[in-house]
Coordinates of C-alpha atoms and ligand atoms in Angstrom, one line a residue:
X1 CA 24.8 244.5 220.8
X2 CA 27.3 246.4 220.9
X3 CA 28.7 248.4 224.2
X4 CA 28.9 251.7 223.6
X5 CA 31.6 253.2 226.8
X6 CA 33.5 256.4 227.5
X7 CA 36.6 256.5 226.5
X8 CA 38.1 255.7 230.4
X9 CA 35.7 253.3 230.6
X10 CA 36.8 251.7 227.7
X11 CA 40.3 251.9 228.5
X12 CA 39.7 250.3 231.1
X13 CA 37.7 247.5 229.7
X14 CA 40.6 247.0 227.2
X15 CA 43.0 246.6 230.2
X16 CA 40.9 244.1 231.4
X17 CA 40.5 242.2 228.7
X18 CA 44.3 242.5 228.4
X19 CA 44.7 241.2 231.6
X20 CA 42.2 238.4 231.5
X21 CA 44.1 237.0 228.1
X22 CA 47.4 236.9 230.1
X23 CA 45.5 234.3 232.4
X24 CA 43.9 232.2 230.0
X25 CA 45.3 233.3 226.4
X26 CA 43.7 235.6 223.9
X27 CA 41.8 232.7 222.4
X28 CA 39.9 232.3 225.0
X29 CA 38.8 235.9 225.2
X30 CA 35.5 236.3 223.6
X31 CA 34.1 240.0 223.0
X32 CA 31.5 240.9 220.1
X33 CA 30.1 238.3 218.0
X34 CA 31.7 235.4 219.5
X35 CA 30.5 236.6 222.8
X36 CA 26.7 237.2 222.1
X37 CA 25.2 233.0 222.5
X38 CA 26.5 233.6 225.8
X39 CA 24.7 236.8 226.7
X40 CA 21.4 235.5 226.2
X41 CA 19.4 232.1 227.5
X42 CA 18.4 229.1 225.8
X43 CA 14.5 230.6 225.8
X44 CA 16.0 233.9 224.4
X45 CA 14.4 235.6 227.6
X46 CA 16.9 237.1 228.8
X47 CA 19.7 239.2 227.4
X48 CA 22.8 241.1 229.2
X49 CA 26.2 242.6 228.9
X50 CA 29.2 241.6 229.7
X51 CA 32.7 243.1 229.3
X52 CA 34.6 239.8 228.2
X53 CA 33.9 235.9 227.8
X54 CA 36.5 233.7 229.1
X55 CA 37.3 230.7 228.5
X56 CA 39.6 229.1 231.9
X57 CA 41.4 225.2 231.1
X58 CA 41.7 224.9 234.4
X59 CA 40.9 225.2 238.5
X60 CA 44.4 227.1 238.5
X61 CA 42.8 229.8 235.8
X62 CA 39.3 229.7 237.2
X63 CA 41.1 231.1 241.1
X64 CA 43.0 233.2 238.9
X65 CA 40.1 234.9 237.2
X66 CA 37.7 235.0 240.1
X67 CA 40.6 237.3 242.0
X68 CA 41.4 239.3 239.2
X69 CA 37.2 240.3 239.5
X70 CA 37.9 240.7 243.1
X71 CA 40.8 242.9 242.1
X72 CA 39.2 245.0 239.4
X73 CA 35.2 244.7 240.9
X74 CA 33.5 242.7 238.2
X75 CA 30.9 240.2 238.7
X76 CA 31.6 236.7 237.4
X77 CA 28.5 234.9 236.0
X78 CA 29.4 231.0 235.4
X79 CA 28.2 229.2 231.9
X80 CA 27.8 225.9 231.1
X81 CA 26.2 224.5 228.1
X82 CA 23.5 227.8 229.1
X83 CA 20.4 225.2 228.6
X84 CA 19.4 226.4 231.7
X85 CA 15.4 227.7 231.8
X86 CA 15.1 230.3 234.3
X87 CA 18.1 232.9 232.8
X88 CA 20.9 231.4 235.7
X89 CA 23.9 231.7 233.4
X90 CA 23.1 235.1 232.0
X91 CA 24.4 238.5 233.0
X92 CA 22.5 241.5 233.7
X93 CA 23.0 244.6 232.1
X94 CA 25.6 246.3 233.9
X95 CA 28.6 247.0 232.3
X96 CA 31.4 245.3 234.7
X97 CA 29.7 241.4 234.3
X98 CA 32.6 238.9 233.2
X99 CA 31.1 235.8 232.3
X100 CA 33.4 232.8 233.1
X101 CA 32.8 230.2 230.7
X102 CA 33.6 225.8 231.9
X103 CA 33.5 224.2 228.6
X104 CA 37.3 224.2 228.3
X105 CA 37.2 222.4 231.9
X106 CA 36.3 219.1 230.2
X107 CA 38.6 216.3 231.4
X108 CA 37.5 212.9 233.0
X109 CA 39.9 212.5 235.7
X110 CA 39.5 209.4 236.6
X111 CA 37.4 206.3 237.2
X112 CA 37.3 203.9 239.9
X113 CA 35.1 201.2 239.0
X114 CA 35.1 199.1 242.1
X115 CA 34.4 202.0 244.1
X116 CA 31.8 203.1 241.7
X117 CA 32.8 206.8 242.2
X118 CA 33.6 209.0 238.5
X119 CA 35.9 212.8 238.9
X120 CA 34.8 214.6 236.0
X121 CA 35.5 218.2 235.9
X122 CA 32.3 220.4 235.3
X123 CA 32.7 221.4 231.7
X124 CA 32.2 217.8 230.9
X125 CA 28.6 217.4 228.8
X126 CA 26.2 215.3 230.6
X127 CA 26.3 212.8 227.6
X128 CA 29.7 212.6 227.7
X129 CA 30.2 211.7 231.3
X130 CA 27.6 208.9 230.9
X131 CA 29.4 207.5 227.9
X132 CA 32.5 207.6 229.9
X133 CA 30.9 205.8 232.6
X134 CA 29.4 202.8 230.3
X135 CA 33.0 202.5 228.6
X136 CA 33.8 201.7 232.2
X137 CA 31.1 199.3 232.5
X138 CA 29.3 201.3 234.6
X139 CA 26.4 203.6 234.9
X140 CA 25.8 207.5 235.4
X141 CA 22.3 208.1 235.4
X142 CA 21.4 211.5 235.3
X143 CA 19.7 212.1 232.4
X144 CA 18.2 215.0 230.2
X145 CA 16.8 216.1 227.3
X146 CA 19.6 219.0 227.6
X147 CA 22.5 216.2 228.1
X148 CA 24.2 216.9 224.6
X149 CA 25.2 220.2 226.1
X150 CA 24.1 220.6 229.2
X151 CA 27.4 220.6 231.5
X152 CA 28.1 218.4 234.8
X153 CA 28.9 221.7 236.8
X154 CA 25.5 223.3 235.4
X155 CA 23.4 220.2 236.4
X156 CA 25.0 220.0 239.8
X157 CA 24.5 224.1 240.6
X158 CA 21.0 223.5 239.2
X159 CA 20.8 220.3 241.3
X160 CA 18.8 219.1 238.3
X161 CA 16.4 216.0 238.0
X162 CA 15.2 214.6 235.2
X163 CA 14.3 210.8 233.9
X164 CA 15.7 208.5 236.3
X165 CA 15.4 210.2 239.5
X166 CA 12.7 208.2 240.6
X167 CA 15.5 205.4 240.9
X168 CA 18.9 207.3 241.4
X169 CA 17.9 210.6 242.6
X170 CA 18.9 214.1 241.6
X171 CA 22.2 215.7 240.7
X172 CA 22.8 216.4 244.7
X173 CA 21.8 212.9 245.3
X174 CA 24.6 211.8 242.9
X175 CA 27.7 213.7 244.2
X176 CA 30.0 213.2 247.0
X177 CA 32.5 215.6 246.3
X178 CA 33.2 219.2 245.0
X179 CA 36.1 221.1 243.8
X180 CA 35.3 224.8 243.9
X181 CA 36.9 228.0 243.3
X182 CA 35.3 230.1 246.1
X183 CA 34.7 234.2 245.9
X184 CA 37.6 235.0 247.3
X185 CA 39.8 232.5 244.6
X186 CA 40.6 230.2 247.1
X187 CA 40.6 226.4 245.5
X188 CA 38.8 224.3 248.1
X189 CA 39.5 220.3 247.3
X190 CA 36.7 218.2 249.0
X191 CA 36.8 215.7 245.6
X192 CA 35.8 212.8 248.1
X193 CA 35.1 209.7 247.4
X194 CA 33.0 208.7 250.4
X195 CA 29.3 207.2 251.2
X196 CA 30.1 208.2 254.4
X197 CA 31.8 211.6 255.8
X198 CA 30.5 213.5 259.1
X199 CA 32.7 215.7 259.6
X200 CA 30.9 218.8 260.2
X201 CA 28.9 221.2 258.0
X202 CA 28.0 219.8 254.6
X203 CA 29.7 222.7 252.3
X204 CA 29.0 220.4 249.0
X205 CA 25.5 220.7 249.4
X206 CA 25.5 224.7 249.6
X207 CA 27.3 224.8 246.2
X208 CA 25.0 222.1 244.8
X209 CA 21.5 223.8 243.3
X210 CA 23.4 227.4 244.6
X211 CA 23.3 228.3 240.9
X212 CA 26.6 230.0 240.8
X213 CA 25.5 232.5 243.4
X214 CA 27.8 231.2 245.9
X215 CA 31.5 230.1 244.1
X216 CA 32.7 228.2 241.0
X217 CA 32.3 223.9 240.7
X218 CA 35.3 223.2 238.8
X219 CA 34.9 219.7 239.2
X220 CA 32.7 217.0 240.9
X221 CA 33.5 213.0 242.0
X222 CA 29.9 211.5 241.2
X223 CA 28.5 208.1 242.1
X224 CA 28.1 205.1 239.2
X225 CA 26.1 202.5 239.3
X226 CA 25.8 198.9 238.0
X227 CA 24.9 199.1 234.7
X228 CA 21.5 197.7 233.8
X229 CA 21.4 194.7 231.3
X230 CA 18.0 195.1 230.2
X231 CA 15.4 197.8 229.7
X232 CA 11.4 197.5 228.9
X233 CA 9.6 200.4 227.9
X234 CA 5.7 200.8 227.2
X235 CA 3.2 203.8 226.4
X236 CA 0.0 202.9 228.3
X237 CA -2.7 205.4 227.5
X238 CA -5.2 205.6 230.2
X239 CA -7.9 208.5 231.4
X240 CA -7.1 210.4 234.1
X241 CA -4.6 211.2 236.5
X242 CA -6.5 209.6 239.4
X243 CA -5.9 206.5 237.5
X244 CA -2.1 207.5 236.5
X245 CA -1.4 207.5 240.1
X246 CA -2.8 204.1 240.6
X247 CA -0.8 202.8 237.9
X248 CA 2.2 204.2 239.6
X249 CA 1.3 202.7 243.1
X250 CA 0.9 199.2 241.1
X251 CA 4.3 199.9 239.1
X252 CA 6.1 200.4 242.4
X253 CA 4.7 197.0 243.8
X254 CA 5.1 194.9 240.8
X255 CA 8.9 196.6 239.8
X256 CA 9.8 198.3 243.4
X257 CA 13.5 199.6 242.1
X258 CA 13.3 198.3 238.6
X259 CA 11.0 201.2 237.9
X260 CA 13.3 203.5 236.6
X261 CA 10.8 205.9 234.6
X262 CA 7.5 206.9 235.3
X263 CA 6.1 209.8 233.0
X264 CA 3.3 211.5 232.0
X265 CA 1.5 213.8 229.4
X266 CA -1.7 214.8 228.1
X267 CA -2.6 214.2 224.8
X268 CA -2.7 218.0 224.1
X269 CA 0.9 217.2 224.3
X270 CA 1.0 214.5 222.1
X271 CA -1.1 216.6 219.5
X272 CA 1.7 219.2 219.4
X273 CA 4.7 216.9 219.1
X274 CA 2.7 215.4 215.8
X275 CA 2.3 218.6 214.4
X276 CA 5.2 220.3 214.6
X277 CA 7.8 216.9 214.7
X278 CA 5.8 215.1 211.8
X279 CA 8.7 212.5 212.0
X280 CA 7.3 211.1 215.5
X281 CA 3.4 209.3 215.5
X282 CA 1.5 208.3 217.7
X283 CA 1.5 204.1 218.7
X284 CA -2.0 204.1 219.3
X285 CA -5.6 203.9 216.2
X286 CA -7.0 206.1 219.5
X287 CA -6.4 209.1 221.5
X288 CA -6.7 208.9 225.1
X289 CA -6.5 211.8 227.8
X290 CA -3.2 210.8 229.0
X291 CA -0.4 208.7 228.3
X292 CA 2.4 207.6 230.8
X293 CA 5.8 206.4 229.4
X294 CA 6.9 203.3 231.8
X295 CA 10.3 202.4 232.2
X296 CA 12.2 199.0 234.1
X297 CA 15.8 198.8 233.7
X298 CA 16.6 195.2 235.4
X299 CA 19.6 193.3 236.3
X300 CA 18.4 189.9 235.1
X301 CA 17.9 189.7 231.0
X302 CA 15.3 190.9 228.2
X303 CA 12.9 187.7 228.8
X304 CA 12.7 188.6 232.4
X305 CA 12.3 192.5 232.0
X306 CA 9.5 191.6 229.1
X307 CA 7.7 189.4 231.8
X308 CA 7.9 191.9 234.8
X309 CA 6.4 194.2 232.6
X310 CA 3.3 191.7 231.1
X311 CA 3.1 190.9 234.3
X312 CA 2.3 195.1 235.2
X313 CA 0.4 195.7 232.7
X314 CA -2.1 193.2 232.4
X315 CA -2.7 193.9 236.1
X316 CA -3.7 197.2 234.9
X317 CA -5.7 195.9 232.3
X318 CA -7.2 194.0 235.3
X319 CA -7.5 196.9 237.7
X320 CA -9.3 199.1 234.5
X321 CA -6.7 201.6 235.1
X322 CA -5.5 201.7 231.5
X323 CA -7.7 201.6 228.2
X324 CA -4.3 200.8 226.2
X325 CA -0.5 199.8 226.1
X326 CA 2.1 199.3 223.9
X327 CA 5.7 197.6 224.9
X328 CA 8.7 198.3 223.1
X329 CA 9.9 195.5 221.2
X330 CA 13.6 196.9 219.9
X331 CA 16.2 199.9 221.3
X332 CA 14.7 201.7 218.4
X333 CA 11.2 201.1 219.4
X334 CA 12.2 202.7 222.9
X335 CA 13.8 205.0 221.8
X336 CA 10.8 206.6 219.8
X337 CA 8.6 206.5 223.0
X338 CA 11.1 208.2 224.5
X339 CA 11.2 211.0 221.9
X340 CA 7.3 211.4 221.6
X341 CA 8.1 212.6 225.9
X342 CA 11.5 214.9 225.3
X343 CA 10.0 216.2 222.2
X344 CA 7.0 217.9 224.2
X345 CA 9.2 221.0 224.8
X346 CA 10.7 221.7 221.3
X347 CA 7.2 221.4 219.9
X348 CA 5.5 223.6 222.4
X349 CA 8.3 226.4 221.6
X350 CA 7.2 225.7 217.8
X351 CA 3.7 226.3 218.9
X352 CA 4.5 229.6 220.2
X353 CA 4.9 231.1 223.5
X354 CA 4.2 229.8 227.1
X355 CA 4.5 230.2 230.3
X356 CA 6.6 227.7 232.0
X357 CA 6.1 226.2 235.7
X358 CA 8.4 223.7 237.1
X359 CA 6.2 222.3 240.2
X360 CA 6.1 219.9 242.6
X361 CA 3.6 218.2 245.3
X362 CA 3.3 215.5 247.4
X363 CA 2.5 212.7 244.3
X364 CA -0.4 211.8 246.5
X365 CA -2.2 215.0 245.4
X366 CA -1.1 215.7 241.9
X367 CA -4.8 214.6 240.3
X368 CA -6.2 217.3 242.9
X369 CA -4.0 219.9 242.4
X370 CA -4.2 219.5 238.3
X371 CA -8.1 219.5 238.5
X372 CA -8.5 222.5 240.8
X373 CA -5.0 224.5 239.0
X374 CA -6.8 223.9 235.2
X375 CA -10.3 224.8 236.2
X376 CA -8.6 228.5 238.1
X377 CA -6.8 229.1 234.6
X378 CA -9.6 228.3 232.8
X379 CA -12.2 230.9 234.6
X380 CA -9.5 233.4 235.2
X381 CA -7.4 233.6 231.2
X382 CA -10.4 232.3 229.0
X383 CA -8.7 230.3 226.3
X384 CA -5.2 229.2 227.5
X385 CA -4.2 225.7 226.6
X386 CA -2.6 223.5 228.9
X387 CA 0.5 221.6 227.6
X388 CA 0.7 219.2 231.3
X389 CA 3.4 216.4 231.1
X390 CA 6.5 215.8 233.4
X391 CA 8.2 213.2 236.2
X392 CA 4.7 212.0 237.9
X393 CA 6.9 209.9 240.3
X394 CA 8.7 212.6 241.6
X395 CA 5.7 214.3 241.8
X396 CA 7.2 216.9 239.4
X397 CA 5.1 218.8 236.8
X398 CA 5.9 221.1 234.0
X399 CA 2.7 222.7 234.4
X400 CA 3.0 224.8 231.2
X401 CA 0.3 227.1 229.9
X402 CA 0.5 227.5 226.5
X403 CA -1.1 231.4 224.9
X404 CA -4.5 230.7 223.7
X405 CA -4.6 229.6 220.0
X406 CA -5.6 231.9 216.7
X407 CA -8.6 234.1 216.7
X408 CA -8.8 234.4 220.9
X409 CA -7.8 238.0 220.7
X410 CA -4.8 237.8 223.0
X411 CA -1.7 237.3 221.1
X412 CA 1.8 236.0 222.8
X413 CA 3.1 239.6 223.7
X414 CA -0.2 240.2 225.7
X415 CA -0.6 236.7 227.1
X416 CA 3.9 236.9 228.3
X417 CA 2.4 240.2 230.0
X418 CA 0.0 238.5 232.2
X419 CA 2.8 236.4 233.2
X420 CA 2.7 237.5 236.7
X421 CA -0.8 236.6 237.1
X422 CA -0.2 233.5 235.7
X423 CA 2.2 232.7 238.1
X424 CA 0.6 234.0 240.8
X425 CA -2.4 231.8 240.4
X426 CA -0.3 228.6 239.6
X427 CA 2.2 229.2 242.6
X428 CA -0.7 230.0 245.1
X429 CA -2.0 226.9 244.2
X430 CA 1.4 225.0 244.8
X431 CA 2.0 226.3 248.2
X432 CA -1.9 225.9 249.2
X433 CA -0.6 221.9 248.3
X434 CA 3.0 222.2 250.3
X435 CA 4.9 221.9 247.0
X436 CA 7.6 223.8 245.7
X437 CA 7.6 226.3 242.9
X438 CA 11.2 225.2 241.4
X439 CA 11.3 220.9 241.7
X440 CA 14.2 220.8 238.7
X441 CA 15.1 224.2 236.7
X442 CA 15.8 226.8 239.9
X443 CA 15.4 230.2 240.1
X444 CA 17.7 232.0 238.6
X445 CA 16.6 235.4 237.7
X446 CA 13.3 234.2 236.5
X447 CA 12.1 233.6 239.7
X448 CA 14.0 235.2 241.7
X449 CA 11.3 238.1 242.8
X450 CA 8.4 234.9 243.9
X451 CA 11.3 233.6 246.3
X452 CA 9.9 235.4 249.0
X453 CA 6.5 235.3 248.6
X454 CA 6.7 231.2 249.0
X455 CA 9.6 231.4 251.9
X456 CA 9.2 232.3 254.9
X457 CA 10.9 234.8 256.6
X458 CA 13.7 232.9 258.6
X459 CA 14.5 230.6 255.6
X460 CA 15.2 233.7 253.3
X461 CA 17.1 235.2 256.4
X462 CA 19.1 232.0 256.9
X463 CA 20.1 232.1 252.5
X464 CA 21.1 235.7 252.7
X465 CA 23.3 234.8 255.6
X466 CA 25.2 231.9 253.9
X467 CA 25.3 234.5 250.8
X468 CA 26.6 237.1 253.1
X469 CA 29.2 234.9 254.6
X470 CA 30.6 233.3 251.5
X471 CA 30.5 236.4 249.0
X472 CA 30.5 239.2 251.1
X473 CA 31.1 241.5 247.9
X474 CA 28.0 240.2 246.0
X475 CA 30.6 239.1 243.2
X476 CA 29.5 235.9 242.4
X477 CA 26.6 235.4 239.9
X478 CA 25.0 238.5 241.4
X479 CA 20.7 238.8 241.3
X480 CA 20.1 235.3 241.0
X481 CA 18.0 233.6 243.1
X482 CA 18.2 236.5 246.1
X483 CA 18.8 240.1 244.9
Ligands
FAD501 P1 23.8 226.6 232.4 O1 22.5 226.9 231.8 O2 25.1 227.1 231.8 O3 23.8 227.3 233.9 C1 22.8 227.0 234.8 C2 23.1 227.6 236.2 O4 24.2 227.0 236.8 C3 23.4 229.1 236.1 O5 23.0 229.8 237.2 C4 24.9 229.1 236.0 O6 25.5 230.4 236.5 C5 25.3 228.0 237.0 N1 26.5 227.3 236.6 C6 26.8 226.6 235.5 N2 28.0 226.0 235.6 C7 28.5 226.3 236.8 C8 29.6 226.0 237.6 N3 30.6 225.2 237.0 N4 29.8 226.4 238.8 C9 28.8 227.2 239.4 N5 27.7 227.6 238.7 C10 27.5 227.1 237.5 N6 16.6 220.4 233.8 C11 16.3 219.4 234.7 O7 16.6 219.4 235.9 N7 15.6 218.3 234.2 C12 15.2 218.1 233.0 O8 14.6 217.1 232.6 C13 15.6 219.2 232.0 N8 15.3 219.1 230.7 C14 15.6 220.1 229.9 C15 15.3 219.9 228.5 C16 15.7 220.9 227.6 C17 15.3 220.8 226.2 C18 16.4 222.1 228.1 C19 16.8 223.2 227.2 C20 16.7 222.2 229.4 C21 16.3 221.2 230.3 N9 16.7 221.3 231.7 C22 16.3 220.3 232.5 C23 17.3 222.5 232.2 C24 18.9 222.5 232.1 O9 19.3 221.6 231.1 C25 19.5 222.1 233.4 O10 19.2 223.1 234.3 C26 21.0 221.8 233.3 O11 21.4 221.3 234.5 C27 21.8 223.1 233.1 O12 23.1 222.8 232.7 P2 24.0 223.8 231.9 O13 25.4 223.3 231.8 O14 23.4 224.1 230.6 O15 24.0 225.1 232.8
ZN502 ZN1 11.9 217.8 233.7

């Protein structure tokens, strides 16, 4: 849409604009049409204004930007590849938002392979940085449904998770070193290369998982890995996650570090992926409640990895823990396992519209909190269906409830409505358990107003200090996460 201004107003928006081309070229100036996939989320939640779209090629252009907002009061509101779920990377509706767009920062720097350390600057797509890494022989093992676009400086401001935490950790777990333009367009090089640095505060973890709110990542030196040379991957369907959490214990013993992937879903969510992705079936004649997705990625070869996992699942035959199992028998029969699991969001959208909650709990009491969190739904919005599937060995849960189907009464505008119930029932619940209402996707603007009601008092003190302190003018990324 459209902003309609007065005419100083728009005289002065054209100056602007005129003034933000002479930093980054004309090009990369994006108003109207060009500019609207960037005003609005990947959900199409959330939509906003914003005077330009700009395009920096550099840290030089970013620092040159962020003081021209300083200089002429606008917020700046960073973008990556805008998959983010909680509407992070999209401006409000205020008329003096610039949002500063990385894709053009999309150089790998370098690689030093015997350090295992990659500097990739944070317009890079998360596929692309892993490709670069393997053409180096090594690994980089974030990894996301989103990674096609989703950008290295957007997964590190989300701090986001994913499939192979459970072996690597998180974005922040991944890092050890930033380059950031700060609020005041100061460049601030900490591109380290270190394991080990204590030498005062820890300013890369603020900007990691700040979501833009507190300066710009232009660029990121991230750890690699040994790259694996073998994978086995199985669909075990089993009833319960009482018994899914046995199977992981087991898992852990037989595999320890090998287990790389350890996820689950309901077969609710394998119903939906059928129907709306007719290309993916089902491995299994039966259905069973759940189904958990089992990965090893091993250091000795195929033979070995096969055995390792026999070994685990006929143990779990043994133990009664599973009722069924299939083991991937090519790359391309992986491969479909693994889309039957990142297909569960794209058919859930098809389905119609849901209410999304990124949780987690201690893994010990995931069965509990799933029993007593389904059963509250259930008595307090007759009807809703549960789409349940996620990172069970993070202890991570997209707890998603889906609107009731056809003829319930309550379409999807007056089941979004009751979102605030919703949430306030599911994230009771997750505090009651000492979990966390954001494990991967952050809170954004989504979010932002539960913040408080989950943290206490000092902690939200202690965040609006560090805000305070390093954007005193409430410039950068402004009501996300605090307001
Ligand atoms: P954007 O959406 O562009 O931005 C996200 C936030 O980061 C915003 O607040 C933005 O302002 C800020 N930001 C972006 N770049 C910078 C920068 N350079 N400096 C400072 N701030 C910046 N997330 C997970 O954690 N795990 C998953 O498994 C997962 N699966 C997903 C699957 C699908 C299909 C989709 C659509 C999303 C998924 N996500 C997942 C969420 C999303 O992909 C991640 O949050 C991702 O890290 C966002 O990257 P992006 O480049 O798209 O960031
Ligand atoms: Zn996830």
């Amino acid at each position: 849409m459209p902003v309609r201004l007065p005419m100083a107003e728009a005289q002065e928006a054209a100056a602007i604009r005129a003034a933000l081309a002479e930093v980054v070229g004309p090009a990369h100036v994006l108003a109207g049409a060009d500019a609207d996939p960037h005003l609005s989320d990947w959900r199409k939640r959330f939509t906003g204004t914003a005077l330009a779209v700009v395009r920096p090629g550099s840290t030089e252009e970013v620092a040159q930007l962020v003081r021209l907002a300083a200089q002429r009061s606008l917020a700046v509101v960073p973008q990556g590849g805008n998959t983010g779920l909680c509407g992070g990377a999209t401006p409000d509706a205020g008329n003096r938002n610039l949002v500063l767009l990385t894709t053009r920062l999309s150089r790998v720097r370098s690689i030093d392979p015997l350090n295992n350390t990659m500097v990739i600057e944070a317009g890079v797509p998360l596929l692309r940085a892993q490709d670069a890494a393997r053409e180096a022989g090594r690994l980089f093992p974030l990894s996301l449904a989103a990674e096609g676009s989703a950008t290295i400086g957007g997964n590190l401001s989300t701090n986001a998770g994913g499939t192979q935490v459970l072996r690597y950790g998180n974005a922040r777990e991944l890092c050890l070193g930033l380059e950031v333009v700060t609020a005041e367009g100061e460049i601030w090089s900490g591109l380290n290369a270190l394991r080990k640095n204590n030498t005062g505060y820890d300013l890369r973890d603020l900007f990691i998982g700040a979501e833009g709110t507190l300066g710009i990542i232009t660029a990121a030196c991230v750890k690699l890995f040994p790259l694996p040379r073998s994978t086995g991957t199985a669909l075990v369907g089993l009833n319960n996650v009482d018994q899914a959490l046995r199977l992981l214990d087991l898992a852990q013993q037989h595999a320890a570090s090998t287990l790389t992937g350890f996820e689950l879903f309901s077969d609710f969510c394998l119903q939906l992926v059928e129907q709306h992705l007719p290309r993916l079936r089902s491995p299994f004649a039966a259905s069973h409640a759940w189904y958990v997705l089992i990965e090893l990625s091993n250091h000795q070869d195929a033979n070995a990895t096969n055995a390792m996992l026999e070994d685990l699942l006929g143990a779990a035959l043994d133990a009664r823990l599973i009722d069924d199992a299939v083991i991937a028998q090519s790359t391309a029969q992986a491969s479909e396992l693994w889309a039957l699991r990142e297909s569960i969001s794209e058919a859930q959208a098809a389905e119609g519209k849901n209410i999304k909650h990124d949780i987690s709990v201690p893994i010990s009491r995931i069965a509990e909190f799933v029993r007593e969190t389904n059963a509250q739904l259930a008595q307090r919005f007759p009807g809703v269906r549960m789409v349940i599937f996620g990172h069970l060995g993070d202890g991570n849960l997209h707890y998603n409830v889906s609107a009731p189907g056809f003829g319930s009464g309550l379409d999807d505008g007056g089941f979004i409505a009751r979102q605030p119930e919703v949430y306030e029932t599911v994230h009771d619940q997750v505090h009651r358990f000492g979990g966390s209402i954001s494990a991967e996707h952050g809170i954004g603007q989504l979010k932002r107003a539960e913040l408080p009601r989950y943290k206490s008092p000092v902690e939200m003190a202690l965040m609006r200090r560090i805000k305070q302190a390093l954007d005193p003018d409430h410039r950068m990324n402004p009501g996300k996460v605090l307001d």
